[in-house]
Amino acid sequence: MKFLSLTAFAVLVLGCSTPKQTVSGTPDPTTGNAKPIPGKIKDNFDKEGHRGCRGLMPENTIPAMLKALELGVTTLEMDVSFTRDMKAILSHEPFFNHEITTKPDGSFVTEAEERNLNIYRMDYAEVLKYDIGMKPHPRFPRQQKMPAVKPLLADVIDSAEAYASEHHLAKPHYNIETKSEAFTDNVYHPGPEVFVDAMMAVILSRKISDRVIIQSFDVRTLQYMHQKFPGVKTALLIEDFDKKAIELQLQILGFTPTIYSPDYKLVNQELVEKCHAKNMLLVPYTVNDVKKINELKAMGVDGIITDYPDLFEKPVKVKIQNSK
Ligand code: G3P
Ligand code: CA
């Protein structure tokens, strides 16, 4: 961006209270949803709470989502997995992660046993016997401890919508990740088409699809989304070790998603400008440092995904270095 060609001091104020406006446009005939307008970048910065607010509350739980809303996020980021009885629930892994899980007998899940606690092989009634809020988190010491279970996606949406209404907040947006990989199809989760159809059934039943982004590292689920639900926004997730050119990544995907969402360590000025030139928003993950948030914002990213949405509330002065 032009102002970065000079060394300058900038005062960056985050946490503005203006409700986010995502890209919008005319209704799509298939879904009735708003399609992105080519060339239009959304008006306001998108403050996204990662797994709700993992730094502050147990991840991917209803309390984490409500706390994130209280802190002023515009979008709730979350991960979807499936149970054997095909309930869409929030879970980053399709099994009970040893870092966060207490078993029904009160002991902690060990790393050796976690992958055998396969959620896709359990009915939801069984899943509810495991606690994911009480074990102290080794990497998030500020996380509040409380009894918590893996919630139904439907209940998360209902709770967030009710909270927003009760507190006179703007309706939240939902950045929902399909947690699937080709080599674990039908072992840890359904195949991409069944996965997406079952997840979208919940989203459509709640009539929030115009406020939903479906994100994934698994291009198969995005490709199916694009084909079956073309009016719903999509985000391509990029791992930090993925060194392919953006053009190749998009060629593999086969279409231009609404959002390009890389690990924040991959973001530089050139990437921001490339995304915007391709009519994509750029929303990096997972940024937990206020100085880095402000640097990325100065580069022109369209949003930030963080475990600590309370960081958005802290306006600070940062020195913008000349990157050229
Ligand atoms: O939103 C992107 C981010 O959530 C992807 O990383 O592993 O935390 O799901 P992960
Ligand atoms: Ca995620």
Coordinates of C-alpha atoms and ligand atoms in Angstrom, one line a residue:
M1 CA 0.0 0.0 0.0
K2 CA 1.1 3.5 -0.8
F3 CA 1.5 4.7 2.8
L4 CA 3.9 1.8 3.6
S5 CA 6.4 3.1 1.1
L6 CA 7.4 5.6 3.8
T7 CA 8.5 5.0 7.3
A8 CA 5.7 6.4 9.4
F9 CA 4.1 6.3 12.8
A10 CA 0.5 5.3 12.8
V11 CA -2.1 5.2 15.5
L12 CA -4.2 2.2 14.9
V13 CA -7.5 2.0 16.7
L14 CA -9.0 -1.5 16.9
G15 CA -12.2 -2.6 18.3
C16 CA -14.5 -0.1 16.7
S17 CA -18.1 -0.8 17.5
T18 CA -19.5 -0.6 13.9
P19 CA -21.1 -3.9 12.9
K20 CA -19.2 -5.7 10.2
Q21 CA -20.5 -5.6 6.7
T22 CA -19.4 -8.6 4.7
V23 CA -19.3 -8.6 0.9
S24 CA -22.9 -8.6 -0.3
G25 CA -24.9 -8.5 -3.4
T26 CA -27.9 -9.8 -5.2
P27 CA -29.6 -12.9 -4.0
D28 CA -28.4 -16.2 -5.5
P29 CA -31.2 -18.0 -7.2
T30 CA -30.2 -21.3 -5.7
T31 CA -30.1 -20.4 -2.1
G32 CA -31.6 -16.9 -1.9
N33 CA -28.3 -15.8 -0.3
A34 CA -26.2 -12.7 -1.0
K35 CA -23.4 -13.4 -3.5
P36 CA -20.2 -11.4 -3.3
I37 CA -19.9 -8.5 -5.7
P38 CA -16.7 -8.9 -7.8
G39 CA -14.3 -6.1 -6.9
K40 CA -16.0 -5.1 -3.7
I41 CA -14.0 -5.5 -0.5
K42 CA -16.1 -5.5 2.6
D43 CA -16.3 -2.2 4.4
N44 CA -15.2 -3.0 7.9
F45 CA -12.6 -4.9 9.7
D46 CA -13.7 -8.4 10.7
K47 CA -12.8 -9.3 14.3
E48 CA -12.9 -13.1 14.5
G49 CA -12.9 -15.1 17.8
H50 CA -10.9 -18.4 17.2
R51 CA -12.8 -21.4 18.5
G52 CA -14.9 -18.7 20.3
C53 CA -12.1 -17.3 22.4
R54 CA -9.7 -20.2 23.1
G55 CA -7.3 -18.0 25.1
L56 CA -10.0 -17.1 27.6
M57 CA -12.7 -19.9 27.7
P58 CA -12.7 -23.7 26.8
E59 CA -12.5 -23.9 23.0
N60 CA -15.4 -24.6 20.7
T61 CA -18.0 -24.3 23.5
I62 CA -21.1 -22.2 24.0
P63 CA -19.5 -20.1 26.8
A64 CA -16.5 -19.4 24.5
M65 CA -18.9 -18.1 21.8
L66 CA -20.9 -16.0 24.1
K67 CA -17.8 -14.5 25.7
A68 CA -16.4 -13.7 22.3
L69 CA -19.7 -11.8 21.5
E70 CA -19.4 -10.0 24.8
L71 CA -15.9 -8.9 23.7
G72 CA -17.3 -7.5 20.4
V73 CA -16.2 -10.0 17.8
T74 CA -18.0 -9.7 14.5
T75 CA -17.4 -13.4 13.5
L76 CA -17.4 -16.6 15.5
E77 CA -14.8 -19.1 14.3
M78 CA -15.5 -22.8 15.0
D79 CA -14.8 -26.3 13.9
V80 CA -17.3 -29.0 13.0
S81 CA -17.1 -32.8 13.4
F82 CA -19.7 -35.5 13.3
T83 CA -20.9 -38.1 15.8
R84 CA -22.0 -41.6 14.8
D85 CA -25.6 -40.6 14.9
M86 CA -24.7 -37.8 12.5
K87 CA -25.0 -34.9 14.9
A88 CA -22.9 -31.9 13.8
I89 CA -21.0 -30.8 16.8
L90 CA -18.1 -28.4 17.5
S91 CA -14.8 -30.2 17.8
H92 CA -11.4 -29.3 16.4
E93 CA -10.4 -33.0 16.3
P94 CA -12.7 -35.9 15.4
F95 CA -11.5 -37.5 18.7
F96 CA -11.0 -36.4 22.3
N97 CA -7.8 -34.3 22.5
H98 CA -5.7 -35.1 25.5
E99 CA -5.0 -31.4 26.1
I100 CA -8.5 -30.6 27.0
T101 CA -10.4 -33.8 27.9
T102 CA -11.5 -35.4 31.2
K103 CA -13.0 -38.8 30.9
P104 CA -16.3 -39.9 32.5
D105 CA -14.3 -41.6 35.3
G106 CA -12.7 -38.2 36.1
S107 CA -9.2 -39.1 34.8
F108 CA -7.5 -37.1 32.0
V109 CA -7.3 -38.5 28.5
T110 CA -3.7 -39.4 27.6
E111 CA -2.0 -38.6 24.4
A112 CA -1.6 -42.4 23.8
E113 CA -5.3 -43.0 24.0
E114 CA -6.8 -39.9 22.4
R115 CA -7.1 -41.2 18.8
N116 CA -9.0 -44.2 19.9
L117 CA -11.6 -42.0 21.4
N118 CA -13.1 -41.5 18.0
I119 CA -16.2 -39.2 18.1
Y120 CA -17.4 -40.5 14.8
R121 CA -17.7 -43.9 16.4
M122 CA -19.8 -42.6 19.4
D123 CA -23.4 -41.4 19.5
Y124 CA -23.8 -37.9 20.9
A125 CA -25.2 -39.2 24.1
E126 CA -21.8 -40.9 24.7
V127 CA -19.9 -37.8 23.7
L128 CA -21.7 -35.8 26.3
K129 CA -20.1 -37.9 29.1
Y130 CA -16.7 -36.3 28.4
D131 CA -15.8 -32.9 29.9
I132 CA -13.7 -30.5 27.8
G133 CA -13.6 -27.5 30.1
M134 CA -12.0 -28.5 33.4
K135 CA -8.5 -29.6 32.5
P136 CA -6.0 -26.8 32.8
H137 CA -4.8 -26.0 29.3
P138 CA -1.0 -26.3 28.9
R139 CA -0.8 -23.5 26.3
F140 CA -3.6 -21.2 27.4
P141 CA -3.1 -20.5 31.1
R142 CA -5.6 -17.6 31.1
Q143 CA -8.4 -20.0 30.0
Q144 CA -11.2 -20.0 32.5
K145 CA -12.0 -23.4 33.9
M146 CA -15.6 -24.7 34.0
P147 CA -17.5 -27.8 33.3
A148 CA -18.2 -28.0 29.5
V149 CA -19.2 -30.4 26.8
K150 CA -18.9 -30.5 23.0
P151 CA -22.0 -28.7 21.8
L152 CA -24.3 -29.3 18.9
L153 CA -23.7 -26.8 16.1
A154 CA -27.5 -26.1 16.2
D155 CA -27.3 -25.2 19.9
V156 CA -24.3 -22.9 19.3
I157 CA -26.1 -21.0 16.6
D158 CA -29.3 -20.7 18.7
S159 CA -27.4 -19.5 21.8
A160 CA -25.3 -17.0 19.8
E161 CA -28.4 -15.6 18.1
A162 CA -30.3 -15.3 21.4
Y163 CA -27.4 -13.7 23.1
A164 CA -27.0 -11.1 20.3
S165 CA -30.7 -10.3 20.5
E166 CA -30.8 -10.1 24.2
H167 CA -27.8 -7.7 24.3
H168 CA -28.8 -5.7 21.3
L169 CA -25.7 -6.7 19.4
A170 CA -25.4 -6.9 15.6
K171 CA -26.2 -10.4 14.4
P172 CA -22.9 -12.5 14.5
H173 CA -21.3 -14.0 11.5
Y174 CA -20.1 -17.6 11.6
N175 CA -16.8 -18.9 10.1
I176 CA -17.4 -22.6 10.2
E177 CA -14.6 -25.1 9.4
T178 CA -15.2 -28.5 7.9
K179 CA -12.8 -30.8 9.8
S180 CA -12.0 -33.5 7.2
E181 CA -9.1 -35.0 5.3
A182 CA -9.2 -37.4 2.4
F183 CA -7.3 -40.2 4.2
T184 CA -9.7 -40.3 7.2
D185 CA -13.0 -40.3 5.2
N186 CA -15.5 -42.7 6.8
V187 CA -13.1 -43.4 9.6
Y188 CA -13.1 -40.2 11.6
H189 CA -15.8 -38.3 9.6
P190 CA -18.2 -38.7 6.6
G191 CA -17.0 -38.1 3.1
P192 CA -17.1 -34.5 1.8
E193 CA -20.6 -34.5 0.2
V194 CA -22.3 -36.1 3.2
F195 CA -20.3 -33.9 5.6
V196 CA -21.3 -30.7 3.8
D197 CA -24.9 -31.7 3.2
A198 CA -25.4 -32.5 6.9
M199 CA -23.7 -29.4 8.1
M200 CA -25.6 -27.2 5.7
A201 CA -28.9 -28.7 6.8
V202 CA -28.3 -27.3 10.2
I203 CA -27.2 -23.9 8.8
L204 CA -30.2 -23.7 6.5
S205 CA -32.6 -24.7 9.2
R206 CA -31.4 -21.7 11.3
K207 CA -31.7 -19.3 8.3
I208 CA -28.2 -17.8 8.8
S209 CA -26.5 -18.8 5.6
D210 CA -26.1 -15.2 4.5
R211 CA -23.9 -14.7 7.6
V212 CA -21.9 -17.9 7.2
I213 CA -18.5 -18.6 5.7
I214 CA -17.5 -22.2 5.2
Q215 CA -13.7 -22.6 5.6
S216 CA -11.5 -25.5 5.1
F217 CA -8.0 -26.9 4.4
D218 CA -9.9 -29.7 2.6
V219 CA -10.5 -28.4 -0.9
R220 CA -13.0 -31.1 -1.6
T221 CA -15.5 -29.7 0.8
L222 CA -15.1 -26.2 -0.6
Q223 CA -15.5 -27.5 -4.2
Y224 CA -18.7 -29.2 -3.2
M225 CA -19.9 -26.1 -1.4
H226 CA -19.2 -24.1 -4.5
Q227 CA -21.2 -26.5 -6.7
K228 CA -24.1 -27.2 -4.4
F229 CA -24.4 -23.9 -2.4
P230 CA -22.9 -21.3 -4.7
G231 CA -24.4 -18.4 -2.7
V232 CA -22.6 -19.2 0.5
K233 CA -19.2 -17.6 1.2
T234 CA -16.1 -19.8 1.3
A235 CA -12.6 -19.4 2.7
L236 CA -9.6 -21.3 1.6
L237 CA -7.3 -22.1 4.6
I238 CA -3.6 -22.3 3.9
E239 CA -1.1 -24.0 6.3
D240 CA 2.2 -22.2 7.1
F241 CA 4.2 -25.0 5.4
D242 CA 2.3 -24.6 2.1
K243 CA 4.8 -22.9 -0.1
K244 CA 2.8 -23.1 -3.3
A245 CA 2.1 -19.9 -5.2
I246 CA -1.4 -18.5 -4.6
E247 CA -2.2 -18.9 -8.3
L248 CA -1.5 -22.7 -8.0
Q249 CA -3.5 -23.0 -4.8
L250 CA -6.5 -21.3 -6.5
Q251 CA -6.0 -23.5 -9.6
I252 CA -6.2 -26.6 -7.4
L253 CA -9.3 -25.3 -5.7
G254 CA -10.8 -24.5 -9.1
F255 CA -12.6 -21.3 -8.2
T256 CA -12.0 -18.0 -6.4
P257 CA -13.3 -18.2 -2.8
T258 CA -14.6 -15.2 -1.0
I259 CA -11.7 -15.3 1.5
Y260 CA -8.1 -16.4 1.4
S261 CA -7.2 -17.4 4.9
P262 CA -3.5 -18.2 5.5
D263 CA -1.4 -18.7 8.6
Y264 CA -0.5 -15.1 9.5
K265 CA 3.2 -15.9 9.1
L266 CA 2.7 -16.1 5.3
V267 CA 1.2 -12.6 5.1
N268 CA 3.0 -9.7 3.6
Q269 CA 2.1 -6.6 1.6
E270 CA 2.4 -8.3 -1.7
L271 CA 0.0 -11.1 -0.7
V272 CA -2.6 -8.6 0.6
E273 CA -2.5 -6.8 -2.7
K274 CA -2.6 -10.0 -4.7
C275 CA -5.7 -11.1 -2.9
H276 CA -7.5 -7.8 -3.4
A277 CA -6.6 -7.8 -7.1
K278 CA -8.2 -11.2 -7.3
N279 CA -11.3 -9.9 -5.5
M280 CA -10.7 -12.0 -2.4
L281 CA -10.6 -10.8 1.2
L282 CA -7.6 -11.8 3.2
V283 CA -8.2 -12.9 6.8
P284 CA -5.2 -14.6 8.5
Y285 CA -5.2 -16.9 11.5
T286 CA -4.3 -17.2 14.4
V287 CA -2.8 -14.0 15.7
N288 CA -2.4 -13.7 19.4
D289 CA -0.1 -10.7 19.7
V290 CA -1.5 -7.1 19.6
K291 CA 1.6 -5.7 17.9
K292 CA 1.3 -8.3 15.1
I293 CA -2.5 -7.6 14.8
N294 CA -1.8 -4.0 14.2
E295 CA 1.0 -4.7 11.7
L296 CA -1.3 -6.9 9.7
K297 CA -4.1 -4.4 9.9
A298 CA -1.7 -1.7 8.6
M299 CA -0.9 -4.0 5.7
G300 CA -4.6 -4.0 4.8
V301 CA -5.8 -7.4 5.9
D302 CA -9.6 -7.6 6.0
G303 CA -9.9 -9.3 9.4
I304 CA -7.9 -11.2 12.0
I305 CA -8.7 -14.5 13.7
T306 CA -7.4 -14.6 17.3
D307 CA -7.7 -16.7 20.4
Y308 CA -7.8 -13.5 22.4
P309 CA -10.6 -11.2 21.2
D310 CA -9.9 -8.9 24.2
L311 CA -6.8 -7.8 22.2
F312 CA -9.0 -6.1 19.7
E313 CA -10.0 -3.6 22.4
K314 CA -6.5 -2.3 22.9
P315 CA -5.6 0.6 20.7
V316 CA -1.8 1.0 20.6
K317 CA 0.8 3.1 18.8
V318 CA 3.0 1.1 16.5
K319 CA 5.8 2.0 14.3
I320 CA 5.2 0.8 10.7
Q321 CA 8.5 -0.3 9.1
N322 CA 9.2 0.3 5.5
S323 CA 8.9 -3.2 4.0
K324 CA 10.4 -2.2 0.6
Ligands
G3P1 O1 -9.8 -20.3 11.0 C1 -8.6 -20.9 10.7 C2 -8.1 -21.7 11.8 O2 -9.0 -22.1 12.7 C3 -7.4 -22.9 11.2 O3 -6.7 -23.5 12.2 O4 -6.2 -25.7 13.2 O5 -7.1 -23.9 14.6 O6 -8.6 -25.0 12.9 P1 -7.2 -24.6 13.3
CA2 CA -10.6 -23.8 12.8

